[in-house]
């Protein structure tokens, strides 16, 4: 267990699989109280039941991060149950890859709603509580594709993750004086369901080939998130980029 993680109340969105689930499991083993949010409540319940049998404190809350009221309810349920929220990990997101010329406008809308607005709704829900506590930590999952453009195919996805990068830095500037820390996690290829959200057959084949060649376990990112959280209160790890060694962009 970590002195700076043990006992902290940590909310994680997109926690029913992949990076979110791995982060919840890793932090629970380090002594955190974890609140898992996602749409698939049955998956969440199974994970929470497993964590509880291992002695962890865990709670499952159904949430669609594209709906502000549901994100507010997730955070409020956390505060009502445990008295506070110490960390929010804004992790929910999708990555449908396709050239702009295919005009997958519905997918553009979904990426904006999940990858950008979902993060903003999380911030809006958690920030008032953290400001009252005069402490807190918001961890936002971006991507190496928020740093480097991947096109054709990733233009809109890259734009959403660049937005997460800039939103988090702006948040840092605004709230560091309130004792609130911020961290941008920018993963490369990670073994998760993210690669399965591409509907264009040609793009999907390419994405799957890249992930098969490069992807590292989701636990690799969970450890990076734990590293940021476990630092003393006067240390703010603002950005971590984690690529597979083999990844060339």
Short mmCIF file of C-alpha atoms in Angstrom, two decimals:
data_model
loop_
_atom_site.label_atom_id
_atom_site.label_comp_id
_atom_site.label_asym_id
_atom_site.label_seq_id
_atom_site.Cartn_x
_atom_site.Cartn_y
_atom_site.Cartn_z
CA UNK A 1 0.00 0.00 0.00
CA UNK A 2 1.02 3.62 -0.53
CA UNK A 3 0.74 6.21 2.22
CA UNK A 4 -0.50 8.72 -0.34
CA UNK A 5 -3.03 6.41 -2.01
CA UNK A 6 -4.31 4.36 0.92
CA UNK A 7 -7.71 5.66 2.01
CA UNK A 8 -8.16 8.07 -0.90
CA UNK A 9 -11.57 8.08 -2.57
CA UNK A 10 -11.01 7.74 -6.31
CA UNK A 11 -13.67 7.91 -9.03
CA UNK A 12 -12.87 6.30 -12.38
CA UNK A 13 -15.01 6.57 -15.51
CA UNK A 14 -14.90 4.02 -18.30
CA UNK A 15 -14.13 1.47 -15.58
CA UNK A 16 -15.93 -1.59 -16.95
CA UNK A 17 -12.93 -2.79 -18.99
CA UNK A 18 -9.44 -2.01 -20.22
CA UNK A 19 -7.52 0.92 -18.79
CA UNK A 20 -10.30 1.97 -16.41
CA UNK A 21 -10.77 -1.50 -14.94
CA UNK A 22 -7.02 -2.04 -14.61
CA UNK A 23 -6.63 1.32 -12.87
CA UNK A 24 -9.44 0.53 -10.44
CA UNK A 25 -7.93 -2.85 -9.59
CA UNK A 26 -4.43 -1.45 -9.18
CA UNK A 27 -5.46 1.46 -6.98
CA UNK A 28 -7.70 -0.78 -4.86
CA UNK A 29 -4.74 -3.05 -4.19
CA UNK A 30 -2.84 0.04 -3.03
CA UNK A 31 -5.54 0.76 -0.45
CA UNK A 32 -7.74 3.27 -2.27
CA UNK A 33 -11.51 3.33 -2.08
CA UNK A 34 -12.60 3.11 -5.71
CA UNK A 35 -15.86 4.18 -7.33
CA UNK A 36 -16.28 2.64 -10.76
CA UNK A 37 -18.45 4.39 -13.32
CA UNK A 38 -19.55 3.12 -16.75
CA UNK A 39 -22.67 2.26 -18.72
CA UNK A 40 -22.33 -1.53 -18.38
CA UNK A 41 -23.53 -1.93 -14.80
CA UNK A 42 -23.36 -5.73 -14.92
CA UNK A 43 -19.64 -5.57 -15.70
CA UNK A 44 -19.09 -3.01 -12.97
CA UNK A 45 -20.96 -5.11 -10.42
CA UNK A 46 -18.82 -8.16 -11.22
CA UNK A 47 -15.59 -6.18 -10.85
CA UNK A 48 -16.72 -4.59 -7.58
CA UNK A 49 -17.80 -7.95 -6.17
CA UNK A 50 -14.37 -9.36 -6.98
CA UNK A 51 -12.60 -6.38 -5.40
CA UNK A 52 -14.72 -6.64 -2.27
CA UNK A 53 -13.88 -10.34 -1.86
CA UNK A 54 -10.24 -9.23 -1.84
CA UNK A 55 -10.95 -6.76 0.98
CA UNK A 56 -11.16 -3.57 -1.08
CA UNK A 57 -13.70 -0.79 -0.65
CA UNK A 58 -15.46 -0.39 -4.00
CA UNK A 59 -18.71 0.94 -5.40
CA UNK A 60 -20.30 0.59 -8.85
CA UNK A 61 -22.37 3.43 -10.34
CA UNK A 62 -24.00 3.32 -13.76
CA UNK A 63 -23.10 6.45 -15.72
CA UNK A 64 -23.14 7.73 -19.29
CA UNK A 65 -20.55 10.52 -19.30
CA UNK A 66 -22.26 12.23 -22.23
CA UNK A 67 -25.10 13.10 -19.84
CA UNK A 68 -24.13 15.80 -17.37
CA UNK A 69 -26.81 14.85 -14.83
CA UNK A 70 -25.50 11.30 -14.65
CA UNK A 71 -21.92 12.48 -14.10
CA UNK A 72 -23.13 14.83 -11.36
CA UNK A 73 -24.99 11.89 -9.80
CA UNK A 74 -21.83 9.74 -9.92
CA UNK A 75 -19.81 12.30 -7.99
CA UNK A 76 -22.64 13.09 -5.58
CA UNK A 77 -23.13 9.38 -4.83
CA UNK A 78 -19.41 9.19 -4.06
CA UNK A 79 -19.54 12.15 -1.68
CA UNK A 80 -22.74 10.93 -0.04
CA UNK A 81 -21.24 7.47 0.52
CA UNK A 82 -17.67 8.31 1.50
CA UNK A 83 -17.80 11.97 2.50
CA UNK A 84 -15.39 13.28 -0.12
CA UNK A 85 -13.79 12.82 -3.55
CA UNK A 86 -10.00 12.89 -3.63
CA UNK A 87 -9.30 11.92 -7.24
CA UNK A 88 -11.30 11.86 -10.47
CA UNK A 89 -9.88 9.80 -13.33
CA UNK A 90 -11.67 10.96 -16.51
CA UNK A 91 -10.99 7.88 -18.59
CA UNK A 92 -14.09 7.14 -20.70
CA UNK A 93 -13.54 7.63 -24.43
CA UNK A 94 -13.77 6.14 -27.92
CA UNK A 95 -11.49 6.01 -30.97
CA UNK A 96 -13.38 5.38 -34.22
CA UNK A 97 -10.74 5.84 -36.91
CA UNK A 98 -11.73 6.81 -40.46
CA UNK A 99 -10.66 9.35 -43.10
CA UNK A 100 -12.59 12.62 -43.02
CA UNK A 101 -13.72 11.98 -46.60
CA UNK A 102 -15.94 9.12 -45.41
CA UNK A 103 -18.03 11.72 -43.55
CA UNK A 104 -18.63 9.65 -40.42
CA UNK A 105 -20.32 12.66 -38.85
CA UNK A 106 -22.20 10.61 -36.25
CA UNK A 107 -18.87 9.23 -35.05
CA UNK A 108 -17.40 12.73 -34.92
CA UNK A 109 -20.30 13.76 -32.71
CA UNK A 110 -19.83 10.75 -30.42
CA UNK A 111 -16.11 11.48 -30.03
CA UNK A 112 -16.78 15.10 -29.16
CA UNK A 113 -19.49 14.11 -26.69
CA UNK A 114 -17.43 11.41 -24.97
CA UNK A 115 -13.83 12.53 -25.31
CA UNK A 116 -14.31 16.26 -24.69
CA UNK A 117 -17.70 16.97 -23.15
CA UNK A 118 -17.47 13.89 -20.93
CA UNK A 119 -14.21 15.22 -19.48
CA UNK A 120 -15.73 18.67 -18.97
CA UNK A 121 -18.77 17.19 -17.24
CA UNK A 122 -16.45 15.29 -14.90
CA UNK A 123 -14.56 18.46 -14.08
CA UNK A 124 -17.81 20.36 -13.52
CA UNK A 125 -19.08 17.67 -11.13
CA UNK A 126 -15.88 17.21 -9.10
CA UNK A 127 -14.44 20.71 -8.96
CA UNK A 128 -16.88 22.32 -6.50
CA UNK A 129 -16.28 19.53 -3.97
CA UNK A 130 -12.51 19.72 -4.39
CA UNK A 131 -12.50 23.49 -3.99
CA UNK A 132 -14.45 23.16 -0.75
CA UNK A 133 -12.02 20.48 0.45
CA UNK A 134 -9.07 22.66 -0.68
CA UNK A 135 -7.54 19.49 -2.09
CA UNK A 136 -8.14 17.11 -4.96
CA UNK A 137 -6.66 15.64 -8.12
CA UNK A 138 -8.12 15.42 -11.63
CA UNK A 139 -6.48 12.93 -13.99
CA UNK A 140 -7.52 13.16 -17.65
CA UNK A 141 -6.75 10.44 -20.18
CA UNK A 142 -5.50 12.01 -23.40
CA UNK A 143 -3.35 10.15 -25.95
CA UNK A 144 -0.07 10.31 -27.82
CA UNK A 145 -2.41 11.26 -30.68
CA UNK A 146 -3.17 14.43 -28.78
CA UNK A 147 0.49 15.30 -29.27
CA UNK A 148 1.14 13.96 -32.76
CA UNK A 149 -1.32 13.97 -35.67
CA UNK A 150 -2.27 10.60 -37.14
CA UNK A 151 -3.86 11.04 -40.58
CA UNK A 152 -5.64 10.01 -42.64
CA UNK A 153 -7.96 8.37 -40.19
CA UNK A 154 -7.28 9.93 -36.84
CA UNK A 155 -7.91 13.60 -37.51
CA UNK A 156 -11.01 14.03 -35.33
CA UNK A 157 -9.75 11.67 -32.63
CA UNK A 158 -6.43 13.56 -32.46
CA UNK A 159 -8.33 16.84 -32.23
CA UNK A 160 -10.39 15.60 -29.28
CA UNK A 161 -7.33 14.39 -27.41
CA UNK A 162 -5.44 17.62 -28.13
CA UNK A 163 -8.43 19.39 -26.60
CA UNK A 164 -8.14 17.23 -23.47
CA UNK A 165 -4.46 18.16 -23.27
CA UNK A 166 -5.17 21.88 -23.46
CA UNK A 167 -8.21 21.73 -21.16
CA UNK A 168 -6.14 20.02 -18.49
CA UNK A 169 -3.33 22.54 -18.70
CA UNK A 170 -5.83 25.38 -18.49
CA UNK A 171 -7.44 23.73 -15.49
CA UNK A 172 -4.03 23.44 -13.82
CA UNK A 173 -3.41 27.16 -14.22
CA UNK A 174 -6.81 27.99 -12.76
CA UNK A 175 -6.94 25.65 -9.74
CA UNK A 176 -3.39 24.97 -8.53
CA UNK A 177 -3.80 27.77 -5.99
CA UNK A 178 -6.69 25.83 -4.44
CA UNK A 179 -4.49 22.83 -3.70
CA UNK A 180 -5.93 20.86 -6.64
CA UNK A 181 -3.57 18.86 -8.81
CA UNK A 182 -4.00 17.91 -12.48
CA UNK A 183 -2.43 15.20 -14.58
CA UNK A 184 -2.57 14.43 -18.30
CA UNK A 185 -2.00 10.74 -19.10
CA UNK A 186 -1.12 10.23 -22.77
CA UNK A 187 -0.97 6.52 -23.62
CA UNK A 188 0.23 4.98 -26.84
CA UNK A 189 -1.15 1.65 -28.03
CA UNK A 190 -2.70 -0.16 -25.06
CA UNK A 191 -4.53 -3.47 -25.04
CA UNK A 192 -8.15 -2.40 -24.53
CA UNK A 193 -11.53 -2.16 -26.25
CA UNK A 194 -10.56 1.23 -27.70
CA UNK A 195 -9.42 -0.36 -30.95
CA UNK A 196 -12.83 -1.99 -31.43
CA UNK A 197 -14.75 1.26 -31.95
CA UNK A 198 -13.74 1.70 -35.61
CA UNK A 199 -16.55 0.95 -38.07
CA UNK A 200 -14.64 1.53 -41.33
CA UNK A 201 -13.34 -1.89 -42.40
CA UNK A 202 -10.08 -0.68 -43.95
CA UNK A 203 -9.24 1.57 -41.00
CA UNK A 204 -10.20 -1.16 -38.52
CA UNK A 205 -7.82 -3.64 -40.15
CA UNK A 206 -4.98 -1.12 -39.96
CA UNK A 207 -5.70 -0.23 -36.31
CA UNK A 208 -5.84 -3.88 -35.28
CA UNK A 209 -2.55 -4.63 -37.02
CA UNK A 210 -0.85 -1.76 -35.21
CA UNK A 211 -2.23 -2.79 -31.83
CA UNK A 212 -1.28 -6.43 -32.37
CA UNK A 213 2.28 -5.33 -33.13
CA UNK A 214 2.66 -2.75 -30.37
CA UNK A 215 0.06 -2.85 -27.62
CA UNK A 216 1.19 -2.99 -24.00
CA UNK A 217 -1.03 -4.16 -21.11
CA UNK A 218 -3.48 -1.69 -19.58
CA UNK A 219 -1.73 -2.25 -16.25
CA UNK A 220 1.19 -0.22 -17.63
CA UNK A 221 -1.00 2.88 -17.67
CA UNK A 222 -2.54 2.06 -14.30
CA UNK A 223 0.94 2.15 -12.76
CA UNK A 224 1.59 5.57 -14.32
CA UNK A 225 -1.67 6.92 -12.90
CA UNK A 226 -0.79 5.53 -9.48
CA UNK A 227 2.62 7.22 -9.69
CA UNK A 228 0.98 10.61 -10.24
CA UNK A 229 -1.53 10.11 -7.43
CA UNK A 230 0.92 8.82 -4.83
CA UNK A 231 3.15 11.91 -4.88
CA UNK A 232 3.07 14.20 -1.83
CA UNK A 233 0.55 17.04 -1.95
CA UNK A 234 3.21 19.61 -2.89
CA UNK A 235 4.24 17.63 -6.01
CA UNK A 236 2.06 17.82 -9.13
CA UNK A 237 2.88 15.41 -11.97
CA UNK A 238 1.29 17.37 -14.78
CA UNK A 239 1.89 15.07 -17.74
CA UNK A 240 2.95 11.48 -18.40
CA UNK A 241 3.43 10.01 -21.88
CA UNK A 242 3.57 6.20 -21.96
CA UNK A 243 4.32 4.51 -25.29
CA UNK A 244 5.16 0.92 -26.10
CA UNK A 245 8.90 0.78 -26.70
CA UNK A 246 8.21 -0.50 -30.22
CA UNK A 247 5.81 2.31 -31.16
CA UNK A 248 7.33 4.78 -33.60
CA UNK A 249 4.82 7.64 -33.38
#
